[in-house]
Amino acid sequence: GKVPALDAPLLAQFPDYADLPDLEQRRRWTIRHAISMTLGIEWNEDLSYDDPRNGQTAMDRAADPYRHVLGLPIVAAAGARWIYCGGATALIGKILENGTKQTLPDYAREVLFDPLGIGPTVWRIGPNGQRNFAAGIGMRPRDLARIGQMVLARGKAGERQIVPADWLEESFKPQVTIRDRREYGCHWYLGEMVFNSADGPRQERWIAAFGNGGQRLYVFPRLDLQVVITAGNYNRRDQGVPPNRVLTERILPSLHLNPN
């Protein structure tokens, strides 16, 4: 109840920016479009982060990052195309802060991190001196695993409900198809993985969070399995290959699974 529903208008959460260009198109945006990265704005994070044309870098250097993101050129209709966009994450972070009247680190610590027993976290500050919601949190692998375990338990830690189960279910619904036959939900990557298990070929559905460098949290609901992988392959286009090989060539084949 502290923040609007997913289908609420996005621009209504930023009333100071009613002077943006192409306002009619931007008024079609909803919070769902931001959280599923389907705003359709011009954004490129494939470039080096040292390149001022990189979307994240340009946002970090802007005096007002939210105006910067909301005012970018529109290249696709809302909801029609997935474009990885750290700016969309920044907007979601700001909406959370506005609704909770707390900084995001403080709110996360209160309602998620402390209840899960998560240790210290580090939140990056951007060059503009503002908290970087899109590329800025670090935690220990074992603490990321606590989040994965909570997801497997449908939002619970022990007997305590930490995250509403119906929200998790909603967030795992595919919102848009992206490359490599993967899908994207509400800030979750979704897909299927084919591998040879000890009991024969398998294909399993997964839910995942990806971080730059090869940081991965994979959750396999049917297997009651979650895997955390950390790596240092930062800013490489092939950074997802080593984590995938760890899963498909080592971890998943070692499991003895019911054929059904």
Short mmCIF file of C-alpha atoms in Angstrom, two decimals:
data_model
loop_
_atom_site.label_atom_id
_atom_site.label_comp_id
_atom_site.label_asym_id
_atom_site.label_seq_id
_atom_site.Cartn_x
_atom_site.Cartn_y
_atom_site.Cartn_z
CA GLY A 1 0.00 0.00 0.00
CA LYS A 2 2.97 2.36 0.13
CA VAL A 3 3.46 2.43 -3.65
CA PRO A 4 0.99 2.43 -6.57
CA ALA A 5 -0.08 -0.71 -8.42
CA LEU A 6 1.88 -1.97 -11.41
CA ASP A 7 -0.56 -0.54 -13.93
CA ALA A 8 -0.58 2.96 -12.41
CA PRO A 9 0.74 5.73 -14.70
CA LEU A 10 4.50 6.12 -14.34
CA LEU A 11 4.69 9.87 -15.01
CA ALA A 12 2.11 10.53 -12.29
CA GLN A 13 4.81 9.45 -9.81
CA PHE A 14 7.08 12.25 -11.10
CA PRO A 15 4.79 15.31 -11.28
CA ASP A 16 7.70 17.76 -11.55
CA TYR A 17 8.45 16.53 -15.08
CA ALA A 18 5.22 17.47 -16.86
CA ASP A 19 7.19 19.57 -19.35
CA LEU A 20 8.92 16.63 -21.07
CA PRO A 21 8.76 16.30 -24.87
CA ASP A 22 6.39 13.79 -26.54
CA LEU A 23 4.28 13.89 -23.42
CA GLU A 24 1.34 12.03 -24.93
CA GLN A 25 3.50 8.97 -25.58
CA ARG A 26 5.16 9.14 -22.18
CA ARG A 27 1.80 9.30 -20.43
CA ARG A 28 1.13 5.78 -21.73
CA TRP A 29 3.92 4.43 -19.55
CA THR A 30 2.97 2.46 -16.47
CA ILE A 31 5.06 1.27 -13.54
CA ARG A 32 4.81 -2.20 -15.13
CA HIS A 33 6.65 -0.89 -18.20
CA ALA A 34 9.50 0.33 -16.00
CA ILE A 35 9.79 -2.81 -13.88
CA SER A 36 9.74 -5.01 -17.00
CA MET A 37 12.17 -2.71 -18.89
CA THR A 38 9.72 -2.14 -21.75
CA LEU A 39 9.57 1.67 -21.68
CA GLY A 40 10.97 1.73 -25.21
CA ILE A 41 13.47 4.53 -24.58
CA GLU A 42 16.86 4.88 -26.22
CA TRP A 43 19.35 3.12 -23.93
CA ASN A 44 22.57 1.22 -24.55
CA GLU A 45 24.61 -0.51 -21.85
CA ASP A 46 26.55 -2.67 -24.29
CA LEU A 47 29.09 0.13 -24.62
CA SER A 48 31.97 0.46 -22.18
CA TYR A 49 30.97 2.15 -18.93
CA ASP A 50 33.83 4.55 -19.60
CA ASP A 51 31.97 5.70 -22.72
CA PRO A 52 29.76 8.74 -22.04
CA ARG A 53 27.21 7.31 -24.52
CA ASN A 54 26.58 4.35 -22.23
CA GLY A 55 23.07 4.78 -20.80
CA GLN A 56 24.07 4.07 -17.22
CA THR A 57 27.09 6.37 -17.41
CA ALA A 58 25.09 9.22 -18.90
CA MET A 59 22.44 8.85 -16.19
CA ASP A 60 25.07 8.76 -13.44
CA ARG A 61 26.57 12.01 -14.71
CA ALA A 62 23.25 13.83 -15.07
CA ALA A 63 22.40 16.49 -12.49
CA ASP A 64 18.85 15.05 -12.32
CA PRO A 65 18.98 11.36 -13.27
CA TYR A 66 15.20 10.90 -13.19
CA ARG A 67 14.51 13.78 -15.58
CA HIS A 68 17.30 12.44 -17.77
CA VAL A 69 15.77 8.97 -18.00
CA LEU A 70 12.16 10.10 -18.41
CA GLY A 71 13.15 12.53 -21.17
CA LEU A 72 15.17 10.17 -23.36
CA PRO A 73 14.09 9.67 -27.00
CA ILE A 74 11.40 7.03 -27.54
CA VAL A 75 12.37 4.25 -29.96
CA ALA A 76 9.53 1.74 -29.41
CA ALA A 77 5.95 1.70 -28.18
CA ALA A 78 5.49 1.05 -24.48
CA GLY A 79 5.41 -2.67 -23.76
CA ALA A 80 6.47 -3.70 -27.27
CA ARG A 81 10.20 -4.20 -26.84
CA TRP A 82 12.59 -5.21 -24.06
CA ILE A 83 15.65 -2.97 -23.75
CA TYR A 84 17.90 -3.56 -20.76
CA CYS A 85 17.74 -0.23 -18.96
CA GLY A 86 19.33 0.68 -15.65
CA GLY A 87 17.35 3.89 -15.85
CA ALA A 88 14.11 1.94 -15.41
CA THR A 89 15.52 0.45 -12.21
CA ALA A 90 16.45 3.92 -11.00
CA LEU A 91 12.84 5.03 -11.46
CA ILE A 92 11.54 2.05 -9.47
CA GLY A 93 14.01 2.81 -6.67
CA LYS A 94 12.84 6.42 -6.50
CA ILE A 95 9.17 5.37 -6.42
CA LEU A 96 9.95 3.08 -3.48
CA GLU A 97 11.73 5.85 -1.60
CA ASN A 98 8.92 8.31 -2.25
CA GLY A 99 6.30 5.82 -1.04
CA THR A 100 8.10 4.51 2.04
CA LYS A 101 9.59 7.88 3.08
CA GLN A 102 12.86 6.03 3.71
CA THR A 103 16.06 5.54 1.79
CA LEU A 104 16.00 2.30 -0.16
CA PRO A 105 18.91 0.79 1.82
CA ASP A 106 17.13 1.55 5.12
CA TYR A 107 13.81 0.17 3.93
CA ALA A 108 15.42 -2.96 2.45
CA ARG A 109 17.33 -3.52 5.67
CA GLU A 110 14.15 -3.23 7.74
CA VAL A 111 11.74 -5.37 5.72
CA LEU A 112 14.01 -7.78 3.82
CA PHE A 113 17.66 -7.96 4.87
CA ASP A 114 17.34 -8.13 8.66
CA PRO A 115 14.37 -10.56 8.57
CA LEU A 116 16.40 -12.85 6.30
CA GLY A 117 19.55 -12.56 8.45
CA ILE A 118 21.52 -10.85 5.68
CA GLY A 119 24.83 -9.35 6.74
CA PRO A 120 26.49 -6.11 5.61
CA THR A 121 25.66 -4.70 2.19
CA VAL A 122 27.31 -1.94 0.19
CA TRP A 123 25.27 0.48 -1.94
CA ARG A 124 27.20 2.39 -4.57
CA ILE A 125 27.00 6.17 -4.84
CA GLY A 126 27.09 7.50 -8.41
CA PRO A 127 29.29 10.34 -9.70
CA ASN A 128 26.37 12.73 -9.17
CA GLY A 129 26.42 11.94 -5.44
CA GLN A 130 23.10 10.07 -5.54
CA ARG A 131 22.43 6.44 -4.62
CA ASN A 132 22.75 4.19 -7.65
CA PHE A 133 19.77 1.82 -7.62
CA ALA A 134 20.61 0.25 -10.97
CA ALA A 135 24.20 -0.83 -10.44
CA GLY A 136 25.18 -0.53 -6.90
CA ILE A 137 24.58 -3.22 -4.28
CA GLY A 138 27.06 -5.77 -3.08
CA MET A 139 26.49 -8.61 -0.61
CA ARG A 140 28.09 -11.91 0.33
CA PRO A 141 27.17 -14.96 -1.77
CA ARG A 142 25.67 -16.70 1.25
CA ASP A 143 23.37 -13.69 1.78
CA LEU A 144 22.23 -13.68 -1.83
CA ALA A 145 21.49 -17.37 -1.29
CA ARG A 146 19.16 -16.38 1.56
CA ILE A 147 17.10 -14.44 -0.96
CA GLY A 148 17.04 -17.47 -3.25
CA GLN A 149 15.89 -19.68 -0.39
CA MET A 150 13.14 -17.20 0.45
CA VAL A 151 11.95 -17.37 -3.17
CA LEU A 152 11.85 -21.18 -3.02
CA ALA A 153 9.81 -20.93 0.18
CA ARG A 154 7.25 -18.66 -1.57
CA GLY A 155 8.34 -15.61 0.39
CA LYS A 156 8.90 -17.19 3.78
CA ALA A 157 11.89 -17.43 6.09
CA GLY A 158 11.01 -20.18 8.54
CA GLU A 159 7.39 -19.53 9.50
CA ARG A 160 7.55 -15.79 8.86
CA GLN A 161 6.19 -14.36 5.61
CA ILE A 162 8.79 -11.86 4.43
CA VAL A 163 7.55 -11.14 0.90
CA PRO A 164 3.90 -11.70 -0.10
CA ALA A 165 3.58 -14.95 -2.05
CA ASP A 166 1.11 -13.40 -4.49
CA TRP A 167 3.60 -10.65 -5.34
CA LEU A 168 6.32 -13.20 -6.07
CA GLU A 169 3.91 -15.14 -8.30
CA GLU A 170 3.02 -11.94 -10.17
CA SER A 171 6.67 -10.93 -10.55
CA PHE A 172 7.57 -14.29 -12.12
CA LYS A 173 4.97 -13.98 -14.90
CA PRO A 174 6.60 -13.32 -18.29
CA GLN A 175 6.04 -9.73 -19.38
CA VAL A 176 8.12 -9.76 -22.56
CA THR A 177 10.30 -12.11 -24.61
CA ILE A 178 13.98 -11.24 -24.88
CA ARG A 179 16.87 -12.83 -26.76
CA ASP A 180 18.01 -16.45 -26.51
CA ARG A 181 14.43 -17.68 -25.90
CA ARG A 182 14.46 -16.06 -22.49
CA GLU A 183 11.70 -13.97 -20.97
CA TYR A 184 11.58 -11.14 -18.47
CA GLY A 185 9.16 -10.68 -15.60
CA CYS A 186 9.14 -7.92 -13.01
CA HIS A 187 12.89 -7.50 -12.66
CA TRP A 188 13.49 -11.25 -12.99
CA TYR A 189 14.99 -13.15 -15.89
CA LEU A 190 13.03 -16.29 -16.80
CA GLY A 191 13.90 -19.27 -18.94
CA GLU A 192 14.49 -22.99 -19.32
CA MET A 193 17.74 -24.91 -19.12
CA VAL A 194 18.48 -28.20 -20.88
CA PHE A 195 21.03 -30.52 -19.29
CA ASN A 196 21.95 -34.17 -18.85
CA SER A 197 21.23 -35.30 -15.32
CA ALA A 198 22.44 -38.50 -13.73
CA ASP A 199 19.02 -39.93 -14.59
CA GLY A 200 18.80 -38.72 -18.19
CA PRO A 201 18.08 -35.55 -20.20
CA ARG A 202 16.09 -32.86 -18.41
CA GLN A 203 14.68 -29.42 -19.10
CA GLU A 204 13.96 -27.22 -16.11
CA ARG A 205 12.36 -23.81 -15.71
CA TRP A 206 14.39 -21.20 -13.85
CA ILE A 207 14.01 -17.74 -12.32
CA ALA A 208 17.16 -15.65 -12.07
CA ALA A 209 18.80 -12.40 -11.11
CA PHE A 210 21.85 -11.39 -13.16
CA GLY A 211 24.59 -8.96 -12.17
CA ASN A 212 27.49 -7.52 -14.13
CA GLY A 213 30.58 -9.70 -14.18
CA GLY A 214 28.72 -13.01 -14.03
CA GLN A 215 27.02 -12.61 -10.66
CA ARG A 216 24.05 -14.99 -10.74
CA LEU A 217 21.20 -16.18 -8.57
CA TYR A 218 19.34 -19.08 -10.19
CA VAL A 219 16.22 -20.57 -8.66
CA PHE A 220 14.81 -23.88 -9.95
CA PRO A 221 11.39 -24.22 -8.24
CA ARG A 222 10.65 -27.82 -9.34
CA LEU A 223 14.04 -29.00 -8.12
CA ASP A 224 13.86 -27.05 -4.85
CA LEU A 225 17.28 -25.74 -5.83
CA GLN A 226 18.91 -22.35 -5.83
CA VAL A 227 22.46 -21.60 -6.97
CA VAL A 228 24.57 -18.50 -6.38
CA ILE A 229 27.59 -17.87 -8.59
CA THR A 230 30.01 -14.94 -8.36
CA ALA A 231 32.59 -14.00 -10.97
CA GLY A 232 34.75 -11.12 -12.14
CA ASN A 233 34.15 -11.02 -15.90
CA TYR A 234 32.99 -7.41 -15.78
CA ASN A 235 31.71 -5.66 -18.90
CA ARG A 236 32.32 -8.69 -21.14
CA ARG A 237 29.71 -9.73 -23.68
CA ASP A 238 30.35 -13.41 -22.89
CA GLN A 239 30.19 -13.03 -19.11
CA GLY A 240 27.16 -15.34 -18.88
CA VAL A 241 28.97 -18.30 -20.47
CA PRO A 242 31.00 -19.46 -17.42
CA PRO A 243 28.01 -19.46 -15.01
CA ASN A 244 25.94 -21.39 -17.55
CA ARG A 245 28.70 -23.97 -17.93
CA VAL A 246 29.00 -24.34 -14.15
CA LEU A 247 25.29 -25.13 -14.04
CA THR A 248 24.90 -27.34 -17.11
CA GLU A 249 28.22 -29.20 -16.90
CA ARG A 250 28.76 -29.52 -13.15
CA ILE A 251 25.91 -28.73 -10.76
CA LEU A 252 22.79 -29.93 -12.57
CA PRO A 253 24.30 -33.16 -13.97
CA SER A 254 25.34 -34.16 -10.44
CA LEU A 255 21.73 -34.28 -9.24
CA HIS A 256 19.76 -37.51 -8.98
CA LEU A 257 16.29 -36.51 -10.09
CA ASN A 258 12.93 -38.18 -10.31
CA PRO A 259 12.32 -38.82 -14.05
CA ASN A 260 8.91 -37.15 -13.72
#
